[in-house]
Amino acid sequence: MDDEWVTLAVLGRARGIRGEVTAFALSKPERYASLREVFLFPEGSRREVESAWFHDNRLVLKFRGVDTMSDAELLTGCEVRVPRAERVPPAPGEYFESDLIGCEVVERDGGASLGRVTALQDAGSSGVLEVEGGLLIPFVRAICVAIEPEARRIVVDLPVGLKELYQA
């Protein structure tokens, strides 16, 4: 199942002649320094990471046994994943997007359910929670007053008029 895995990067093109491959990083740069073993999808093959570093803000990975440009080209488009249990815990006040999806959103006053989070949209410094039915809620502490991914719940204190913007 895909929910048992966390995608850390998506492999791009071969870099150089030694089997290195560029990657689009999906985590913080420091995450890749300790990367030792990953799984490449869609095939699910296990790969040992010889090295990981950034060059011109682009992640570069070198896998054991991938020693030529031709070997590296075969990996283009693969997702670099680790088992969910191996993900690095977020810092206090930070959350994994995957942990927010599916959380029930309830109003602080009265406890009415507004639906479940279906997506998190990128909106610059803070994201926007997309809730069933099209409701968009800024993902900021002033509005999301209790974020409880372990309880699958987010308590919100909506600004006056926000909910009405999305009602037909």
CSV table of N, CA and C in Angstrom, one decimal:
chain,number,residue,atom,x,y,z
A,1,MET,N,0.8,-1.2,0.0
A,1,MET,CA,0.0,0.0,0.0
A,1,MET,C,0.9,1.2,0.0
A,2,ASP,N,0.4,2.3,-0.7
A,2,ASP,CA,1.2,3.5,-0.8
A,2,ASP,C,1.3,4.3,0.5
A,3,ASP,N,0.3,4.1,1.4
A,3,ASP,CA,0.3,4.8,2.7
A,3,ASP,C,1.3,4.3,3.7
A,4,GLU,N,2.0,3.2,3.3
A,4,GLU,CA,3.0,2.6,4.1
A,4,GLU,C,4.4,3.2,3.8
A,5,TRP,N,4.4,4.1,2.8
A,5,TRP,CA,5.7,4.7,2.3
A,5,TRP,C,5.6,6.2,2.4
A,6,VAL,N,6.8,6.8,2.5
A,6,VAL,CA,6.9,8.3,2.4
A,6,VAL,C,7.9,8.6,1.2
A,7,THR,N,7.4,9.4,0.3
A,7,THR,CA,8.3,9.8,-0.8
A,7,THR,C,9.1,10.9,-0.5
A,8,LEU,N,10.5,10.8,-0.6
A,8,LEU,CA,11.4,11.8,-0.3
A,8,LEU,C,11.9,12.6,-1.5
A,9,ALA,N,11.8,12.0,-2.7
A,9,ALA,CA,12.3,12.6,-3.9
A,9,ALA,C,11.8,11.9,-5.1
A,10,VAL,N,11.9,12.6,-6.2
A,10,VAL,CA,11.6,12.0,-7.5
A,10,VAL,C,12.8,12.2,-8.4
A,11,LEU,N,13.3,11.1,-8.9
A,11,LEU,CA,14.5,11.1,-9.7
A,11,LEU,C,14.3,11.8,-11.0
A,12,GLY,N,15.3,12.6,-11.4
A,12,GLY,CA,15.4,13.3,-12.7
A,12,GLY,C,16.3,12.5,-13.6
A,13,ARG,N,17.2,13.3,-14.3
A,13,ARG,CA,18.0,12.8,-15.3
A,13,ARG,C,19.4,12.4,-14.7
A,14,ALA,N,20.1,11.6,-15.5
A,14,ALA,CA,21.5,11.2,-15.1
A,14,ALA,C,22.3,12.5,-15.0
A,15,ARG,N,23.3,12.4,-14.1
A,15,ARG,CA,24.2,13.6,-14.0
A,15,ARG,C,25.7,13.0,-14.1
A,16,GLY,N,26.4,13.4,-15.1
A,16,GLY,CA,27.7,12.9,-15.3
A,16,GLY,C,27.8,11.5,-15.8
A,17,ILE,N,29.0,10.9,-15.7
A,17,ILE,CA,29.2,9.6,-16.3
A,17,ILE,C,29.4,8.5,-15.2
A,18,ARG,N,29.3,8.9,-13.9
A,18,ARG,CA,29.5,7.9,-12.8
A,18,ARG,C,28.3,7.3,-12.2
A,19,GLY,N,27.1,7.5,-12.8
A,19,GLY,CA,25.9,6.9,-12.3
A,19,GLY,C,25.1,7.8,-11.3
A,20,GLU,N,25.5,9.0,-11.2
A,20,GLU,CA,24.8,9.9,-10.4
A,20,GLU,C,23.5,10.3,-11.1
A,21,VAL,N,22.5,10.7,-10.2
A,21,VAL,CA,21.2,11.1,-10.8
A,21,VAL,C,20.7,12.3,-10.0
A,22,THR,N,20.1,13.3,-10.7
A,22,THR,CA,19.5,14.4,-10.0
A,22,THR,C,18.2,14.0,-9.5
A,23,ALA,N,17.7,14.8,-8.5
A,23,ALA,CA,16.4,14.5,-8.0
A,23,ALA,C,15.7,15.7,-7.5
A,24,PHE,N,14.4,15.7,-7.6
A,24,PHE,CA,13.5,16.8,-7.0
A,24,PHE,C,13.3,16.4,-5.6
A,25,ALA,N,13.9,17.2,-4.6
A,25,ALA,CA,13.7,16.9,-3.2
A,25,ALA,C,12.4,17.3,-2.7
A,26,LEU,N,11.8,16.4,-1.9
A,26,LEU,CA,10.5,16.7,-1.3
A,26,LEU,C,10.6,16.8,0.3
A,27,SER,N,11.8,16.9,0.8
A,27,SER,CA,12.0,17.1,2.2
A,27,SER,C,13.0,18.1,2.4
A,28,LYS,N,13.3,18.4,3.7
A,28,LYS,CA,14.3,19.4,4.0
A,28,LYS,C,15.7,18.9,3.7
A,29,PRO,N,16.6,19.7,3.2
A,29,PRO,CA,17.9,19.3,2.8
A,29,PRO,C,18.7,18.4,3.8
A,30,GLU,N,18.5,18.7,5.1
A,30,GLU,CA,19.3,17.9,6.1
A,30,GLU,C,18.8,16.5,6.2
A,31,ARG,N,17.6,16.2,5.7
A,31,ARG,CA,17.1,14.8,5.7
A,31,ARG,C,17.9,13.9,4.9
A,32,TYR,N,18.5,14.4,3.8
A,32,TYR,CA,19.2,13.5,2.9
A,32,TYR,C,20.6,13.1,3.4
A,33,ALA,N,21.2,13.8,4.3
A,33,ALA,CA,22.5,13.5,4.9
A,33,ALA,C,22.6,12.2,5.5
A,34,SER,N,21.5,11.7,6.2
A,34,SER,CA,21.5,10.5,6.9
A,34,SER,C,20.9,9.3,6.1
A,35,LEU,N,20.5,9.6,4.8
A,35,LEU,CA,19.9,8.6,4.0
A,35,LEU,C,20.8,7.4,3.7
A,36,ARG,N,20.5,6.2,4.0
A,36,ARG,CA,21.4,5.1,3.7
A,36,ARG,C,20.7,4.0,2.8
A,37,GLU,N,19.4,3.8,3.1
A,37,GLU,CA,18.7,2.8,2.3
A,37,GLU,C,17.4,3.3,1.9
A,38,VAL,N,17.0,3.2,0.6
A,38,VAL,CA,15.7,3.7,0.1
A,38,VAL,C,15.1,2.6,-0.8
A,39,PHE,N,13.9,2.8,-1.2
A,39,PHE,CA,13.2,1.9,-2.2
A,39,PHE,C,12.8,2.8,-3.3
A,40,LEU,N,13.0,2.3,-4.5
A,40,LEU,CA,12.6,3.0,-5.7
A,40,LEU,C,11.3,2.5,-6.3
A,41,PHE,N,10.3,3.3,-6.5
A,41,PHE,CA,9.0,2.9,-7.0
A,41,PHE,C,8.8,3.5,-8.4
A,42,PRO,N,8.2,2.8,-9.3
A,42,PRO,CA,7.1,1.9,-9.1
A,42,PRO,C,7.6,0.4,-8.8
A,43,GLU,N,8.8,0.0,-9.1
A,43,GLU,CA,9.1,-1.4,-9.0
A,43,GLU,C,9.4,-1.8,-7.5
A,44,GLY,N,9.7,-0.9,-6.6
A,44,GLY,CA,9.9,-1.3,-5.2
A,44,GLY,C,11.3,-1.9,-4.9
A,45,SER,N,12.2,-1.6,-5.8
A,45,SER,CA,13.6,-2.2,-5.5
A,45,SER,C,14.3,-1.5,-4.4
A,46,ARG,N,15.1,-2.2,-3.6
A,46,ARG,CA,15.9,-1.6,-2.5
A,46,ARG,C,17.2,-1.1,-3.1
A,47,ARG,N,17.6,0.1,-2.7
A,47,ARG,CA,18.8,0.7,-3.1
A,47,ARG,C,19.6,1.2,-1.9
A,48,GLU,N,20.9,1.0,-2.0
A,48,GLU,CA,21.8,1.6,-0.9
A,48,GLU,C,22.3,2.9,-1.5
A,49,VAL,N,22.2,3.9,-0.6
A,49,VAL,CA,22.6,5.3,-1.0
A,49,VAL,C,24.1,5.4,-0.7
A,50,GLU,N,24.9,5.6,-1.7
A,50,GLU,CA,26.3,5.8,-1.4
A,50,GLU,C,26.6,7.3,-1.0
A,51,SER,N,25.9,8.2,-1.6
A,51,SER,CA,26.0,9.6,-1.2
A,51,SER,C,24.8,10.4,-1.7
A,52,ALA,N,24.6,11.5,-1.0
A,52,ALA,CA,23.5,12.4,-1.3
A,52,ALA,C,24.1,13.8,-1.0
A,53,TRP,N,23.9,14.7,-1.9
A,53,TRP,CA,24.4,16.1,-1.7
A,53,TRP,C,23.6,17.0,-2.7
A,54,PHE,N,23.8,18.3,-2.4
A,54,PHE,CA,23.1,19.3,-3.3
A,54,PHE,C,24.1,20.0,-4.1
A,55,HIS,N,23.8,20.2,-5.4
A,55,HIS,CA,24.6,21.0,-6.3
A,55,HIS,C,23.6,22.0,-7.0
A,56,ASP,N,23.9,23.3,-6.9
A,56,ASP,CA,23.1,24.3,-7.4
A,56,ASP,C,21.6,24.1,-7.0
A,57,ASN,N,21.4,23.9,-5.7
A,57,ASN,CA,20.1,23.7,-5.2
A,57,ASN,C,19.3,22.5,-5.7
A,58,ARG,N,20.0,21.5,-6.3
A,58,ARG,CA,19.4,20.3,-6.9
A,58,ARG,C,20.0,19.1,-6.1
A,59,LEU,N,19.2,18.2,-5.6
A,59,LEU,CA,19.6,17.0,-5.0
A,59,LEU,C,20.3,16.1,-6.0
A,60,VAL,N,21.4,15.5,-5.6
A,60,VAL,CA,22.2,14.6,-6.4
A,60,VAL,C,22.3,13.3,-5.6
A,61,LEU,N,21.9,12.2,-6.1
A,61,LEU,CA,22.0,10.9,-5.4
A,61,LEU,C,22.9,9.9,-6.2
A,62,LYS,N,23.7,9.1,-5.4
A,62,LYS,CA,24.5,8.1,-6.0
A,62,LYS,C,24.1,6.8,-5.3
A,63,PHE,N,23.7,5.8,-6.1
A,63,PHE,CA,23.3,4.5,-5.5
A,63,PHE,C,24.3,3.5,-5.8
A,64,ARG,N,24.6,2.6,-4.8
A,64,ARG,CA,25.5,1.5,-5.0
A,64,ARG,C,25.1,0.6,-6.2
A,65,GLY,N,26.0,0.3,-7.1
A,65,GLY,CA,25.7,-0.5,-8.2
A,65,GLY,C,25.2,0.2,-9.4
A,66,VAL,N,24.9,1.5,-9.3
A,66,VAL,CA,24.6,2.3,-10.4
A,66,VAL,C,25.8,3.2,-10.7
A,67,ASP,N,26.6,2.7,-11.7
A,67,ASP,CA,27.9,3.2,-11.9
A,67,ASP,C,28.1,3.9,-13.3
A,68,THR,N,27.1,3.9,-14.1
A,68,THR,CA,27.3,4.5,-15.4
A,68,THR,C,26.1,5.4,-15.7
A,69,MET,N,26.3,6.3,-16.7
A,69,MET,CA,25.2,7.1,-17.1
A,69,MET,C,24.0,6.3,-17.6
A,70,SER,N,24.3,5.2,-18.3
A,70,SER,CA,23.2,4.4,-18.8
A,70,SER,C,22.4,3.8,-17.7
A,71,ASP,N,23.1,3.3,-16.6
A,71,ASP,CA,22.4,2.8,-15.4
A,71,ASP,C,21.5,3.8,-14.8
A,72,ALA,N,22.0,5.0,-14.7
A,72,ALA,CA,21.3,6.1,-14.0
A,72,ALA,C,20.1,6.5,-14.8
A,73,GLU,N,20.2,6.5,-16.2
A,73,GLU,CA,19.1,6.9,-17.0
A,73,GLU,C,17.9,6.0,-16.8
A,74,LEU,N,18.1,4.8,-16.5
A,74,LEU,CA,17.0,3.8,-16.2
A,74,LEU,C,16.2,4.2,-15.0
A,75,LEU,N,16.7,5.0,-14.2
A,75,LEU,CA,16.0,5.4,-12.9
A,75,LEU,C,15.1,6.7,-13.0
A,76,THR,N,15.2,7.4,-14.1
A,76,THR,CA,14.5,8.6,-14.3
A,76,THR,C,13.0,8.4,-14.1
A,77,GLY,N,12.4,9.3,-13.2
A,77,GLY,CA,11.0,9.2,-12.9
A,77,GLY,C,10.7,8.4,-11.7
A,78,CYS,N,11.6,7.6,-11.2
A,78,CYS,CA,11.3,6.8,-10.0
A,78,CYS,C,11.1,7.7,-8.8
A,79,GLU,N,10.2,7.2,-7.9
A,79,GLU,CA,10.1,7.9,-6.6
A,79,GLU,C,11.0,7.2,-5.6
A,80,VAL,N,11.7,8.0,-4.8
A,80,VAL,CA,12.6,7.6,-3.8
A,80,VAL,C,11.8,7.6,-2.5
A,81,ARG,N,11.6,6.4,-1.9
A,81,ARG,CA,10.7,6.2,-0.8
A,81,ARG,C,11.4,5.5,0.4
A,82,VAL,N,10.9,5.8,1.6
A,82,VAL,CA,11.3,5.0,2.8
A,82,VAL,C,10.1,4.6,3.5
A,83,PRO,N,10.2,3.5,4.3
A,83,PRO,CA,9.0,3.1,5.0
A,83,PRO,C,8.5,4.3,5.9
A,84,ARG,N,7.2,4.4,6.1
A,84,ARG,CA,6.6,5.5,6.9
A,84,ARG,C,7.2,5.5,8.3
A,85,ALA,N,7.6,4.4,8.9
A,85,ALA,CA,8.1,4.3,10.2
A,85,ALA,C,9.5,5.0,10.3
A,86,GLU,N,10.2,5.2,9.2
A,86,GLU,CA,11.5,5.8,9.1
A,86,GLU,C,11.5,7.3,8.9
A,87,ARG,N,10.4,7.9,8.7
A,87,ARG,CA,10.4,9.3,8.5
A,87,ARG,C,10.9,10.1,9.7
A,88,VAL,N,11.5,11.2,9.5
A,88,VAL,CA,12.1,12.0,10.6
A,88,VAL,C,10.9,12.8,11.2
A,89,PRO,N,10.8,12.7,12.5
A,89,PRO,CA,9.7,13.5,13.1
A,89,PRO,C,9.8,15.0,12.8
A,90,PRO,N,8.6,15.6,12.6
A,90,PRO,CA,8.6,17.0,12.3
A,90,PRO,C,9.0,17.8,13.6
A,91,ALA,N,9.5,19.0,13.4
A,91,ALA,CA,9.8,19.9,14.5
A,91,ALA,C,8.4,20.3,15.2
A,92,PRO,N,8.5,20.7,16.5
A,92,PRO,CA,7.2,21.1,17.1
A,92,PRO,C,6.6,22.2,16.3
A,93,GLY,N,5.3,22.1,16.1
A,93,GLY,CA,4.5,23.1,15.4
A,93,GLY,C,4.5,22.8,13.9
A,94,GLU,N,5.2,21.8,13.4
A,94,GLU,CA,5.2,21.4,12.0
A,94,GLU,C,4.5,20.1,11.9
A,95,TYR,N,3.9,19.9,10.7
A,95,TYR,CA,3.1,18.7,10.4
A,95,TYR,C,3.4,18.2,9.0
A,96,PHE,N,3.2,16.8,8.9
A,96,PHE,CA,3.3,16.2,7.6
A,96,PHE,C,2.0,16.4,6.9
A,97,GLU,N,2.0,16.8,5.6
A,97,GLU,CA,0.8,17.0,4.9
A,97,GLU,C,0.0,15.7,4.9
A,98,SER,N,0.6,14.6,4.8
A,98,SER,CA,-0.1,13.3,4.8
A,98,SER,C,-0.8,13.0,6.1
A,99,ASP,N,-0.4,13.6,7.2
A,99,ASP,CA,-1.0,13.4,8.5
A,99,ASP,C,-2.3,14.3,8.6
A,100,LEU,N,-2.3,15.4,7.8
A,100,LEU,CA,-3.4,16.4,7.9
A,100,LEU,C,-4.6,15.9,7.0
A,101,ILE,N,-4.2,15.3,5.9
A,101,ILE,CA,-5.3,14.8,4.9
A,101,ILE,C,-6.1,13.8,5.6
A,102,GLY,N,-7.5,14.0,5.6
A,102,GLY,CA,-8.4,13.1,6.2
A,102,GLY,C,-8.8,13.5,7.6
A,103,CYS,N,-8.1,14.5,8.2
A,103,CYS,CA,-8.5,15.0,9.5
A,103,CYS,C,-9.9,15.6,9.4
A,104,GLU,N,-10.7,15.4,10.5
A,104,GLU,CA,-12.0,16.1,10.5
A,104,GLU,C,-11.8,17.5,11.0
A,105,VAL,N,-12.4,18.5,10.4
A,105,VAL,CA,-12.3,19.9,10.8
A,105,VAL,C,-13.6,20.3,11.5
A,106,VAL,N,-13.4,20.7,12.8
A,106,VAL,CA,-14.5,21.1,13.6
A,106,VAL,C,-14.4,22.5,14.1
A,107,GLU,N,-15.5,23.2,14.3
A,107,GLU,CA,-15.5,24.5,14.8
A,107,GLU,C,-15.3,24.5,16.3
A,108,ARG,N,-14.5,25.5,16.8
A,108,ARG,CA,-14.3,25.5,18.2
A,108,ARG,C,-15.6,25.8,19.0
A,109,ASP,N,-16.3,26.8,18.5
A,109,ASP,CA,-17.6,27.2,19.1
A,109,ASP,C,-18.7,26.2,18.6
A,110,GLY,N,-19.2,25.3,19.4
A,110,GLY,CA,-20.2,24.4,19.1
A,110,GLY,C,-19.8,23.1,18.6
A,111,GLY,N,-18.6,22.9,18.1
A,111,GLY,CA,-18.1,21.6,17.7
A,111,GLY,C,-18.7,21.1,16.4
A,112,ALA,N,-19.3,21.9,15.6
A,112,ALA,CA,-19.9,21.4,14.3
A,112,ALA,C,-18.8,21.0,13.4
A,113,SER,N,-19.0,19.8,12.7
A,113,SER,CA,-18.0,19.3,11.8
A,113,SER,C,-18.2,20.1,10.4
A,114,LEU,N,-17.1,20.5,9.9
A,114,LEU,CA,-17.1,21.2,8.6
A,114,LEU,C,-16.7,20.2,7.5
A,115,GLY,N,-16.3,19.0,7.8
A,115,GLY,CA,-15.9,18.0,6.8
A,115,GLY,C,-14.5,17.6,7.1
A,116,ARG,N,-13.9,16.8,6.2
A,116,ARG,CA,-12.6,16.3,6.3
A,116,ARG,C,-11.6,17.0,5.3
A,117,VAL,N,-10.4,17.1,5.7
A,117,VAL,CA,-9.4,17.8,4.9
A,117,VAL,C,-9.1,16.8,3.7
A,118,THR,N,-9.2,17.4,2.5
A,118,THR,CA,-9.0,16.6,1.3
A,118,THR,C,-7.7,16.9,0.6
A,119,ALA,N,-7.1,18.1,0.9
A,119,ALA,CA,-5.8,18.5,0.3
A,119,ALA,C,-5.3,19.7,1.1
A,120,LEU,N,-4.0,19.9,0.9
A,120,LEU,CA,-3.3,21.1,1.5
A,120,LEU,C,-2.7,21.9,0.3
A,121,GLN,N,-3.2,23.1,0.1
A,121,GLN,CA,-2.7,23.9,-1.1
A,121,GLN,C,-1.5,24.7,-0.6
A,122,ASP,N,-0.6,24.9,-1.5
A,122,ASP,CA,0.6,25.8,-1.2
A,122,ASP,C,0.1,27.2,-1.3
A,123,ALA,N,0.3,28.0,-0.3
A,123,ALA,CA,-0.1,29.4,-0.4
A,123,ALA,C,1.0,30.3,0.2
A,124,GLY,N,2.2,30.1,-0.2
A,124,GLY,CA,3.3,30.9,0.3
A,124,GLY,C,3.8,30.4,1.7
A,125,SER,N,3.8,31.4,2.6
A,125,SER,CA,4.3,31.0,3.9
A,125,SER,C,3.4,30.1,4.7
A,126,SER,N,2.1,30.1,4.5
A,126,SER,CA,1.3,29.1,5.1
A,126,SER,C,0.4,28.5,4.0
A,127,GLY,N,0.0,27.3,4.3
A,127,GLY,CA,-0.8,26.6,3.4
A,127,GLY,C,-2.3,26.9,3.6
A,128,VAL,N,-3.1,26.3,2.7
A,128,VAL,CA,-4.6,26.4,2.8
A,128,VAL,C,-5.2,25.0,2.9
A,129,LEU,N,-5.9,24.7,3.9
A,129,LEU,CA,-6.6,23.4,4.0
A,129,LEU,C,-7.8,23.5,3.1
A,130,GLU,N,-7.9,22.4,2.2
A,130,GLU,CA,-9.1,22.3,1.4
A,130,GLU,C,-9.9,21.2,2.0
A,131,VAL,N,-11.2,21.6,2.3
A,131,VAL,CA,-12.1,20.7,3.1
A,131,VAL,C,-13.2,20.3,2.1
A,132,GLU,N,-13.7,19.1,2.4
A,132,GLU,CA,-14.8,18.6,1.6
A,132,GLU,C,-15.9,19.7,1.3
A,133,GLY,N,-16.4,19.7,0.1
A,133,GLY,CA,-17.4,20.7,-0.2
A,133,GLY,C,-16.8,22.0,-0.7
A,134,GLY,N,-15.4,22.1,-0.8
A,134,GLY,CA,-14.8,23.3,-1.3
A,134,GLY,C,-14.4,24.4,-0.4
A,135,LEU,N,-14.6,24.2,0.9
A,135,LEU,CA,-14.2,25.2,1.9
A,135,LEU,C,-12.7,25.3,2.0
A,136,LEU,N,-12.2,26.5,1.9
A,136,LEU,CA,-10.7,26.7,2.0
A,136,LEU,C,-10.5,27.5,3.3
A,137,ILE,N,-9.5,26.9,4.1
A,137,ILE,CA,-9.2,27.5,5.4
A,137,ILE,C,-7.7,27.7,5.5
A,138,PRO,N,-7.3,29.0,5.7
A,138,PRO,CA,-5.9,29.3,5.9
A,138,PRO,C,-5.3,28.4,7.0
A,139,PHE,N,-4.2,27.8,6.8
A,139,PHE,CA,-3.6,26.9,7.8
A,139,PHE,C,-2.6,27.8,8.6
A,140,VAL,N,-3.2,28.6,9.5
A,140,VAL,CA,-2.5,29.5,10.4
A,140,VAL,C,-3.0,29.3,11.8
A,141,ARG,N,-2.1,29.5,12.8
A,141,ARG,CA,-2.5,29.3,14.2
A,141,ARG,C,-3.7,30.1,14.7
A,142,ALA,N,-3.8,31.3,14.1
A,142,ALA,CA,-4.9,32.2,14.5
A,142,ALA,C,-6.3,31.5,14.2
A,143,ILE,N,-6.3,30.7,13.2
A,143,ILE,CA,-7.6,30.0,12.8
A,143,ILE,C,-7.6,28.6,13.2
A,144,CYS,N,-6.5,27.8,12.9
A,144,CYS,CA,-6.4,26.4,13.3
A,144,CYS,C,-5.9,26.4,14.7
A,145,VAL,N,-6.8,26.4,15.7
A,145,VAL,CA,-6.3,26.6,17.1
A,145,VAL,C,-5.9,25.3,17.8
A,146,ALA,N,-6.3,24.2,17.3
A,146,ALA,CA,-5.9,22.9,17.8
A,146,ALA,C,-5.7,21.9,16.7
A,147,ILE,N,-4.4,21.5,16.5
A,147,ILE,CA,-4.1,20.6,15.4
A,147,ILE,C,-3.7,19.3,16.0
A,148,GLU,N,-4.5,18.3,15.8
A,148,GLU,CA,-4.3,17.0,16.5
A,148,GLU,C,-4.3,15.8,15.5
A,149,PRO,N,-3.2,15.7,14.7
A,149,PRO,CA,-3.2,14.6,13.7
A,149,PRO,C,-3.4,13.2,14.3
A,150,GLU,N,-2.9,13.0,15.5
A,150,GLU,CA,-3.0,11.7,16.1
A,150,GLU,C,-4.5,11.4,16.4
A,151,ALA,N,-5.3,12.4,16.6
A,151,ALA,CA,-6.8,12.2,16.9
A,151,ALA,C,-7.6,12.4,15.6
A,152,ARG,N,-6.8,12.7,14.5
A,152,ARG,CA,-7.5,12.9,13.2
A,152,ARG,C,-8.4,14.1,13.2
A,153,ARG,N,-8.0,15.2,13.9
A,153,ARG,CA,-8.9,16.3,14.1
A,153,ARG,C,-8.2,17.7,14.1
A,154,ILE,N,-8.8,18.7,13.5
A,154,ILE,CA,-8.3,20.0,13.5
A,154,ILE,C,-9.5,20.9,14.0
A,155,VAL,N,-9.2,21.7,15.1
A,155,VAL,CA,-10.2,22.6,15.6
A,155,VAL,C,-9.9,24.0,15.1
A,156,VAL,N,-11.0,24.6,14.5
A,156,VAL,CA,-10.8,25.9,13.9
A,156,VAL,C,-11.7,27.0,14.5
A,157,ASP,N,-11.2,28.2,14.5
A,157,ASP,CA,-12.0,29.4,14.9
A,157,ASP,C,-12.0,30.3,13.7
A,158,LEU,N,-13.1,30.1,12.9
A,158,LEU,CA,-13.1,30.8,11.6
A,158,LEU,C,-13.5,32.2,11.7
A,159,PRO,N,-12.8,33.1,10.9
A,159,PRO,CA,-13.2,34.5,10.9
A,159,PRO,C,-14.6,34.6,10.4
A,160,VAL,N,-15.3,35.6,10.9
A,160,VAL,CA,-16.7,35.9,10.5
A,160,VAL,C,-16.8,36.0,9.0
A,161,GLY,N,-17.7,35.3,8.4
A,161,GLY,CA,-18.0,35.4,7.0
A,161,GLY,C,-17.2,34.4,6.1
A,162,LEU,N,-16.2,33.7,6.7
A,162,LEU,CA,-15.4,32.8,5.8
A,162,LEU,C,-16.2,31.6,5.3
A,163,LYS,N,-16.9,31.0,6.2
A,163,LYS,CA,-17.7,29.8,5.9
A,163,LYS,C,-18.8,30.2,4.8
A,164,GLU,N,-19.4,31.4,5.0
A,164,GLU,CA,-20.5,31.8,4.1
A,164,GLU,C,-20.0,32.1,2.7
A,165,LEU,N,-18.7,32.4,2.5
A,165,LEU,CA,-18.1,32.6,1.2
A,165,LEU,C,-18.3,31.3,0.3
A,166,TYR,N,-18.3,30.2,0.9
A,166,TYR,CA,-18.3,28.9,0.2
A,166,TYR,C,-19.6,28.2,0.1
A,167,GLN,N,-20.7,28.9,0.7
A,167,GLN,CA,-22.0,28.3,0.6
A,167,GLN,C,-22.7,28.8,-0.6
A,168,ALA,N,-23.4,27.9,-1.3
A,168,ALA,CA,-24.1,28.3,-2.5
A,168,ALA,C,-25.4,29.0,-2.2
